[in-house]
Each structure stands twice: as C-alpha cells, then as structure tokens.
C-alpha cells in the first residue's frame, strides 16, 4: 500500500497499472477475510461508465472492488476509518463533505476522471438502509454522466447466507460502530454477495433526475425477484412499511409496471 502511494506521487501512470491488479486482488482477499464469496451474474461490463448501486453496507465497496479496478465516491468520514480509510485513499476514492454544496464540483471531477478512462462508482441513496429494496436515488452526481456523455451502469447487490436466505447482518446503519460491526461479520458463517448488472443507461437528452429514476427503477426490478423468493421476517417487515406508505407504494408500483 505504501509503495503504491509513493508511486502515485512520482509516477501516476505506473501506479494506475499496479492498481488495476492490486484493487481486485485486495477486494477479493478482504471479502474472503469477512467470509463473503463474490458471485457475478452475467458478463462483467468492460466499458468506462458511471456505476451506480444500491447501498447496504461499507462492505459494498469492498465487494465491487473485488471484481474490477474502479474509483469510488464516499463520505468524507470514511477517510479516517481503520484499514478501510487507508485503502480508499490508495485506490483514489473521491471524498464528499455532506451539506457543503460540493456536488457540482464533484460531478465535474468525476466527469474528468471518466473521460480519462476511469470507471466511477457511487451510491445515489447517499446512505445505507436496513430495507431490502433501494430507496430514493439522489440525482446530483448523475450530472457527471451528462457532462462526460459516458453511460450509466446500474449495479444491483444482494447478500445471501450459506443456506440461500437473505443476509440480515450486513446492513450498516444509524448508530452502528464500524469496529463492532466488522467484528460481527468476522465471526459469521460464510455468505455470498451476488452482483447483477442491468442494461446500461445512456445519458443523451436526459436530465439528471430522469437518469436517477431510471437507474433506481433498473436496480429495483433486478432485485425484486431475489427478495420475493425468500420471505424472511425482515423482508416482510419492509414490505409492510412499503404498503403502509401509499405514496411510496404507488411509486414502486410504477417502477415495476414501467
């Protein structure tokens, strides 16, 4: 890690070549340490694109780093987390300070990175949820796809137990403490992270809001069959919350029918 940081300072091109190998290697090894087996459904996209995914846990970034070289957008506090913070800096994470009005500048920075051939990943929910299905996608960073005219690649992620059920320990939310949450995952039995890739979305003649809703719809529809196969208590609780919110229920129904 230290060698790559020094290399990046004096020879960025060589550092990038090393990262193309190092990042997936590190992601796979870290996932294995936490007892997660990575499963990719379908063909891994090879084109430069703005990857957007549903967000359940800090593990999401590790899992996706395990399949390809990609730069992340993350909240600024991740920079100071043990182990993960150092590695996010090494692989070129773009850190965002929430509520500081940085979105326009960050979107332009991401557009420049993509134009240079770098894949970018961000989680447009902007936080993690215990809900099994994606929540509202914020649209501001979708402007990076419009500025660069690069495609958007939706990424749907679901965690499963060794028995094939839905994994309920992965979500990292609210007042969870990173160290204790990581230790909890370390002692859990082997589980799997399944990654699905809906079709690319082209940004031509679309607004950021339209792109955000289209990406949210694509991920929702990709994940829905995964959850309707397994009616575990947390899923039933989430579905009860959805049905109780008539506005949200209508919104989700429109996604499925579209």
JSON list of N, CA, C and O in Angstrom, two decimals, residues 176-211:
[
{"chain": "A", "resi": 176, "resn": "UNK", "atom": "N", "xyz": [-24.60, 2.24, 14.32]},
{"chain": "A", "resi": 176, "resn": "UNK", "atom": "CA", "xyz": [-23.64, 1.14, 14.28]},
{"chain": "A", "resi": 176, "resn": "UNK", "atom": "C", "xyz": [-22.21, 1.68, 14.40]},
{"chain": "A", "resi": 176, "resn": "UNK", "atom": "O", "xyz": [-21.87, 2.72, 13.82]},
{"chain": "A", "resi": 177, "resn": "UNK", "atom": "N", "xyz": [-21.39, 0.98, 15.15]},
{"chain": "A", "resi": 177, "resn": "UNK", "atom": "CA", "xyz": [-19.98, 1.34, 15.29]},
{"chain": "A", "resi": 177, "resn": "UNK", "atom": "C", "xyz": [-19.16, 0.45, 14.36]},
{"chain": "A", "resi": 177, "resn": "UNK", "atom": "O", "xyz": [-19.29, -0.77, 14.38]},
{"chain": "A", "resi": 178, "resn": "UNK", "atom": "N", "xyz": [-18.33, 1.07, 13.53]},
{"chain": "A", "resi": 178, "resn": "UNK", "atom": "CA", "xyz": [-17.64, 0.34, 12.48]},
{"chain": "A", "resi": 178, "resn": "UNK", "atom": "C", "xyz": [-16.87, -0.88, 13.00]},
{"chain": "A", "resi": 178, "resn": "UNK", "atom": "O", "xyz": [-17.00, -1.98, 12.46]},
{"chain": "A", "resi": 179, "resn": "UNK", "atom": "N", "xyz": [-16.07, -0.68, 14.03]},
{"chain": "A", "resi": 179, "resn": "UNK", "atom": "CA", "xyz": [-15.23, -1.78, 14.53]},
{"chain": "A", "resi": 179, "resn": "UNK", "atom": "C", "xyz": [-16.09, -2.95, 14.99]},
{"chain": "A", "resi": 179, "resn": "UNK", "atom": "O", "xyz": [-15.80, -4.11, 14.66]},
{"chain": "A", "resi": 180, "resn": "UNK", "atom": "N", "xyz": [-17.16, -2.68, 15.75]},
{"chain": "A", "resi": 180, "resn": "UNK", "atom": "CA", "xyz": [-18.01, -3.77, 16.26]},
{"chain": "A", "resi": 180, "resn": "UNK", "atom": "C", "xyz": [-18.78, -4.43, 15.13]},
{"chain": "A", "resi": 180, "resn": "UNK", "atom": "O", "xyz": [-18.98, -5.66, 15.14]},
{"chain": "A", "resi": 181, "resn": "UNK", "atom": "N", "xyz": [-19.20, -3.64, 14.17]},
{"chain": "A", "resi": 181, "resn": "UNK", "atom": "CA", "xyz": [-19.91, -4.22, 13.03]},
{"chain": "A", "resi": 181, "resn": "UNK", "atom": "C", "xyz": [-18.97, -5.14, 12.24]},
{"chain": "A", "resi": 181, "resn": "UNK", "atom": "O", "xyz": [-19.36, -6.24, 11.82]},
{"chain": "A", "resi": 182, "resn": "UNK", "atom": "N", "xyz": [-17.73, -4.71, 12.04]},
{"chain": "A", "resi": 182, "resn": "UNK", "atom": "CA", "xyz": [-16.75, -5.54, 11.32]},
{"chain": "A", "resi": 182, "resn": "UNK", "atom": "C", "xyz": [-16.47, -6.83, 12.08]},
{"chain": "A", "resi": 182, "resn": "UNK", "atom": "O", "xyz": [-16.40, -7.91, 11.48]},
{"chain": "A", "resi": 183, "resn": "UNK", "atom": "N", "xyz": [-16.33, -6.74, 13.39]},
{"chain": "A", "resi": 183, "resn": "UNK", "atom": "CA", "xyz": [-16.08, -7.95, 14.19]},
{"chain": "A", "resi": 183, "resn": "UNK", "atom": "C", "xyz": [-17.26, -8.91, 14.12]},
{"chain": "A", "resi": 183, "resn": "UNK", "atom": "O", "xyz": [-17.07, -10.14, 14.08]},
{"chain": "A", "resi": 184, "resn": "UNK", "atom": "N", "xyz": [-18.46, -8.37, 14.08]},
{"chain": "A", "resi": 184, "resn": "UNK", "atom": "CA", "xyz": [-19.65, -9.22, 13.97]},
{"chain": "A", "resi": 184, "resn": "UNK", "atom": "C", "xyz": [-19.63, -10.01, 12.66]},
{"chain": "A", "resi": 184, "resn": "UNK", "atom": "O", "xyz": [-19.95, -11.21, 12.63]},
{"chain": "A", "resi": 185, "resn": "UNK", "atom": "N", "xyz": [-19.22, -9.35, 11.59]},
{"chain": "A", "resi": 185, "resn": "UNK", "atom": "CA", "xyz": [-19.16, -10.03, 10.30]},
{"chain": "A", "resi": 185, "resn": "UNK", "atom": "C", "xyz": [-18.06, -11.10, 10.28]},
{"chain": "A", "resi": 185, "resn": "UNK", "atom": "O", "xyz": [-18.21, -12.13, 9.63]},
{"chain": "A", "resi": 186, "resn": "UNK", "atom": "N", "xyz": [-16.98, -10.84, 10.99]},
{"chain": "A", "resi": 186, "resn": "UNK", "atom": "CA", "xyz": [-15.85, -11.78, 11.00]},
{"chain": "A", "resi": 186, "resn": "UNK", "atom": "C", "xyz": [-16.24, -13.14, 11.58]},
{"chain": "A", "resi": 186, "resn": "UNK", "atom": "O", "xyz": [-15.67, -14.16, 11.19]},
{"chain": "A", "resi": 187, "resn": "UNK", "atom": "N", "xyz": [-17.16, -13.16, 12.52]},
{"chain": "A", "resi": 187, "resn": "UNK", "atom": "CA", "xyz": [-17.50, -14.42, 13.19]},
{"chain": "A", "resi": 187, "resn": "UNK", "atom": "C", "xyz": [-18.72, -15.09, 12.57]},
{"chain": "A", "resi": 187, "resn": "UNK", "atom": "O", "xyz": [-19.13, -16.15, 13.03]},
{"chain": "A", "resi": 188, "resn": "UNK", "atom": "N", "xyz": [-19.30, -14.48, 11.53]},
{"chain": "A", "resi": 188, "resn": "UNK", "atom": "CA", "xyz": [-20.46, -15.08, 10.89]},
{"chain": "A", "resi": 188, "resn": "UNK", "atom": "C", "xyz": [-20.04, -16.20, 9.94]},
{"chain": "A", "resi": 188, "resn": "UNK", "atom": "O", "xyz": [-18.93, -16.19, 9.41]},
{"chain": "A", "resi": 189, "resn": "UNK", "atom": "N", "xyz": [-20.93, -17.17, 9.69]},
{"chain": "A", "resi": 189, "resn": "UNK", "atom": "CA", "xyz": [-20.63, -18.22, 8.70]},
{"chain": "A", "resi": 189, "resn": "UNK", "atom": "C", "xyz": [-20.46, -17.62, 7.31]},
{"chain": "A", "resi": 189, "resn": "UNK", "atom": "O", "xyz": [-20.85, -16.48, 7.04]},
{"chain": "A", "resi": 190, "resn": "UNK", "atom": "N", "xyz": [-19.90, -18.39, 6.41]},
{"chain": "A", "resi": 190, "resn": "UNK", "atom": "CA", "xyz": [-19.66, -17.95, 5.03]},
{"chain": "A", "resi": 190, "resn": "UNK", "atom": "C", "xyz": [-20.97, -17.51, 4.39]},
{"chain": "A", "resi": 190, "resn": "UNK", "atom": "O", "xyz": [-22.02, -18.13, 4.59]},
{"chain": "A", "resi": 191, "resn": "UNK", "atom": "N", "xyz": [-20.90, -16.42, 3.63]},
{"chain": "A", "resi": 191, "resn": "UNK", "atom": "CA", "xyz": [-22.06, -15.90, 2.94]},
{"chain": "A", "resi": 191, "resn": "UNK", "atom": "C", "xyz": [-21.64, -15.49, 1.53]},
{"chain": "A", "resi": 191, "resn": "UNK", "atom": "O", "xyz": [-20.46, -15.54, 1.18]},
{"chain": "A", "resi": 192, "resn": "UNK", "atom": "N", "xyz": [-22.60, -15.07, 0.72]},
{"chain": "A", "resi": 192, "resn": "UNK", "atom": "CA", "xyz": [-22.25, -14.68, -0.65]},
{"chain": "A", "resi": 192, "resn": "UNK", "atom": "C", "xyz": [-22.81, -13.31, -0.96]},
{"chain": "A", "resi": 192, "resn": "UNK", "atom": "O", "xyz": [-23.82, -12.88, -0.40]},
{"chain": "A", "resi": 193, "resn": "UNK", "atom": "N", "xyz": [-22.11, -12.61, -1.85]},
{"chain": "A", "resi": 193, "resn": "UNK", "atom": "CA", "xyz": [-22.57, -11.34, -2.37]},
{"chain": "A", "resi": 193, "resn": "UNK", "atom": "C", "xyz": [-22.82, -11.53, -3.86]},
{"chain": "A", "resi": 193, "resn": "UNK", "atom": "O", "xyz": [-21.90, -11.84, -4.62]},
{"chain": "A", "resi": 194, "resn": "UNK", "atom": "N", "xyz": [-24.06, -11.38, -4.27]},
{"chain": "A", "resi": 194, "resn": "UNK", "atom": "CA", "xyz": [-24.43, -11.58, -5.67]},
{"chain": "A", "resi": 194, "resn": "UNK", "atom": "C", "xyz": [-24.56, -10.22, -6.34]},
{"chain": "A", "resi": 194, "resn": "UNK", "atom": "O", "xyz": [-25.25, -9.32, -5.85]},
{"chain": "A", "resi": 195, "resn": "UNK", "atom": "N", "xyz": [-23.88, -10.06, -7.48]},
{"chain": "A", "resi": 195, "resn": "UNK", "atom": "CA", "xyz": [-23.86, -8.79, -8.20]},
{"chain": "A", "resi": 195, "resn": "UNK", "atom": "C", "xyz": [-24.55, -8.98, -9.55]},
{"chain": "A", "resi": 195, "resn": "UNK", "atom": "O", "xyz": [-24.21, -9.88, -10.32]},
{"chain": "A", "resi": 196, "resn": "UNK", "atom": "N", "xyz": [-25.54, -8.13, -9.81]},
{"chain": "A", "resi": 196, "resn": "UNK", "atom": "CA", "xyz": [-26.27, -8.19, -11.07]},
{"chain": "A", "resi": 196, "resn": "UNK", "atom": "C", "xyz": [-26.08, -6.87, -11.82]},
{"chain": "A", "resi": 196, "resn": "UNK", "atom": "O", "xyz": [-25.99, -5.80, -11.21]},
{"chain": "A", "resi": 197, "resn": "UNK", "atom": "N", "xyz": [-26.02, -6.96, -13.14]},
{"chain": "A", "resi": 197, "resn": "UNK", "atom": "CA", "xyz": [-25.79, -5.78, -13.97]},
{"chain": "A", "resi": 197, "resn": "UNK", "atom": "C", "xyz": [-26.95, -5.57, -14.96]},
{"chain": "A", "resi": 197, "resn": "UNK", "atom": "O", "xyz": [-26.96, -6.17, -16.03]},
{"chain": "A", "resi": 198, "resn": "UNK", "atom": "N", "xyz": [-27.93, -4.74, -14.60]},
{"chain": "A", "resi": 198, "resn": "UNK", "atom": "CA", "xyz": [-28.94, -4.37, -15.58]},
{"chain": "A", "resi": 198, "resn": "UNK", "atom": "C", "xyz": [-28.30, -3.63, -16.77]},
{"chain": "A", "resi": 198, "resn": "UNK", "atom": "O", "xyz": [-27.13, -3.26, -16.72]},
{"chain": "A", "resi": 199, "resn": "UNK", "atom": "N", "xyz": [-29.07, -3.40, -17.80]},
{"chain": "A", "resi": 199, "resn": "UNK", "atom": "CA", "xyz": [-28.55, -2.77, -19.02]},
{"chain": "A", "resi": 199, "resn": "UNK", "atom": "C", "xyz": [-28.05, -1.35, -18.75]},
{"chain": "A", "resi": 199, "resn": "UNK", "atom": "O", "xyz": [-28.56, -0.64, -17.87]},
{"chain": "A", "resi": 200, "resn": "UNK", "atom": "N", "xyz": [-27.03, -0.95, -19.52]},
{"chain": "A", "resi": 200, "resn": "UNK", "atom": "CA", "xyz": [-26.52, 0.42, -19.44]},
{"chain": "A", "resi": 200, "resn": "UNK", "atom": "C", "xyz": [-27.61, 1.43, -19.76]},
{"chain": "A", "resi": 200, "resn": "UNK", "atom": "O", "xyz": [-28.54, 1.14, -20.52]},
{"chain": "A", "resi": 201, "resn": "UNK", "atom": "N", "xyz": [-27.45, 2.61, -19.19]},
{"chain": "A", "resi": 201, "resn": "UNK", "atom": "CA", "xyz": [-28.37, 3.71, -19.47]},
{"chain": "A", "resi": 201, "resn": "UNK", "atom": "C", "xyz": [-27.56, 4.83, -20.12]},
{"chain": "A", "resi": 201, "resn": "UNK", "atom": "O", "xyz": [-26.56, 5.29, -19.56]},
{"chain": "A", "resi": 202, "resn": "UNK", "atom": "N", "xyz": [-27.98, 5.27, -21.28]},
{"chain": "A", "resi": 202, "resn": "UNK", "atom": "CA", "xyz": [-27.27, 6.35, -21.97]},
{"chain": "A", "resi": 202, "resn": "UNK", "atom": "C", "xyz": [-27.83, 7.70, -21.53]},
{"chain": "A", "resi": 202, "resn": "UNK", "atom": "O", "xyz": [-29.05, 7.85, -21.37]},
{"chain": "A", "resi": 203, "resn": "UNK", "atom": "N", "xyz": [-26.97, 8.69, -21.34]},
{"chain": "A", "resi": 203, "resn": "UNK", "atom": "CA", "xyz": [-27.43, 9.97, -20.79]},
{"chain": "A", "resi": 203, "resn": "UNK", "atom": "C", "xyz": [-27.96, 10.96, -21.82]},
{"chain": "A", "resi": 203, "resn": "UNK", "atom": "O", "xyz": [-28.41, 12.04, -21.46]},
{"chain": "A", "resi": 204, "resn": "UNK", "atom": "N", "xyz": [-27.94, 10.61, -23.10]},
{"chain": "A", "resi": 204, "resn": "UNK", "atom": "CA", "xyz": [-28.29, 11.56, -24.14]},
{"chain": "A", "resi": 204, "resn": "UNK", "atom": "C", "xyz": [-29.71, 12.11, -23.97]},
{"chain": "A", "resi": 204, "resn": "UNK", "atom": "O", "xyz": [-30.67, 11.36, -23.81]},
{"chain": "A", "resi": 205, "resn": "UNK", "atom": "N", "xyz": [-29.81, 13.43, -23.99]},
{"chain": "A", "resi": 205, "resn": "UNK", "atom": "CA", "xyz": [-31.10, 14.13, -23.96]},
{"chain": "A", "resi": 205, "resn": "UNK", "atom": "C", "xyz": [-31.94, 13.79, -22.73]},
{"chain": "A", "resi": 205, "resn": "UNK", "atom": "O", "xyz": [-33.18, 13.77, -22.78]},
{"chain": "A", "resi": 206, "resn": "UNK", "atom": "N", "xyz": [-31.27, 13.52, -21.61]},
{"chain": "A", "resi": 206, "resn": "UNK", "atom": "CA", "xyz": [-31.98, 13.22, -20.36]},
{"chain": "A", "resi": 206, "resn": "UNK", "atom": "C", "xyz": [-31.46, 14.13, -19.26]},
{"chain": "A", "resi": 206, "resn": "UNK", "atom": "O", "xyz": [-30.28, 14.52, -19.25]},
{"chain": "A", "resi": 207, "resn": "UNK", "atom": "N", "xyz": [-32.34, 14.46, -18.31]},
{"chain": "A", "resi": 207, "resn": "UNK", "atom": "CA", "xyz": [-31.93, 15.25, -17.16]},
{"chain": "A", "resi": 207, "resn": "UNK", "atom": "C", "xyz": [-31.35, 14.32, -16.09]},
{"chain": "A", "resi": 207, "resn": "UNK", "atom": "O", "xyz": [-31.53, 13.10, -16.15]},
{"chain": "A", "resi": 208, "resn": "UNK", "atom": "N", "xyz": [-30.68, 14.91, -15.12]},
{"chain": "A", "resi": 208, "resn": "UNK", "atom": "CA", "xyz": [-30.12, 14.12, -14.02]},
{"chain": "A", "resi": 208, "resn": "UNK", "atom": "C", "xyz": [-31.23, 13.42, -13.26]},
{"chain": "A", "resi": 208, "resn": "UNK", "atom": "O", "xyz": [-31.07, 12.26, -12.84]},
{"chain": "A", "resi": 209, "resn": "UNK", "atom": "N", "xyz": [-32.36, 14.08, -13.07]},
{"chain": "A", "resi": 209, "resn": "UNK", "atom": "CA", "xyz": [-33.49, 13.47, -12.35]},
{"chain": "A", "resi": 209, "resn": "UNK", "atom": "C", "xyz": [-34.03, 12.26, -13.10]},
{"chain": "A", "resi": 209, "resn": "UNK", "atom": "O", "xyz": [-34.36, 11.23, -12.50]},
{"chain": "A", "resi": 210, "resn": "UNK", "atom": "N", "xyz": [-34.13, 12.38, -14.42]},
{"chain": "A", "resi": 210, "resn": "UNK", "atom": "CA", "xyz": [-34.60, 11.25, -15.23]},
{"chain": "A", "resi": 210, "resn": "UNK", "atom": "C", "xyz": [-33.64, 10.08, -15.16]},
{"chain": "A", "resi": 210, "resn": "UNK", "atom": "O", "xyz": [-34.06, 8.91, -15.06]},
{"chain": "A", "resi": 211, "resn": "UNK", "atom": "N", "xyz": [-32.34, 10.36, -15.20]},
{"chain": "A", "resi": 211, "resn": "UNK", "atom": "CA", "xyz": [-31.34, 9.30, -15.12]},
{"chain": "A", "resi": 211, "resn": "UNK", "atom": "C", "xyz": [-31.38, 8.62, -13.76]},
{"chain": "A", "resi": 211, "resn": "UNK", "atom": "O", "xyz": [-31.26, 7.39, -13.67]}
]
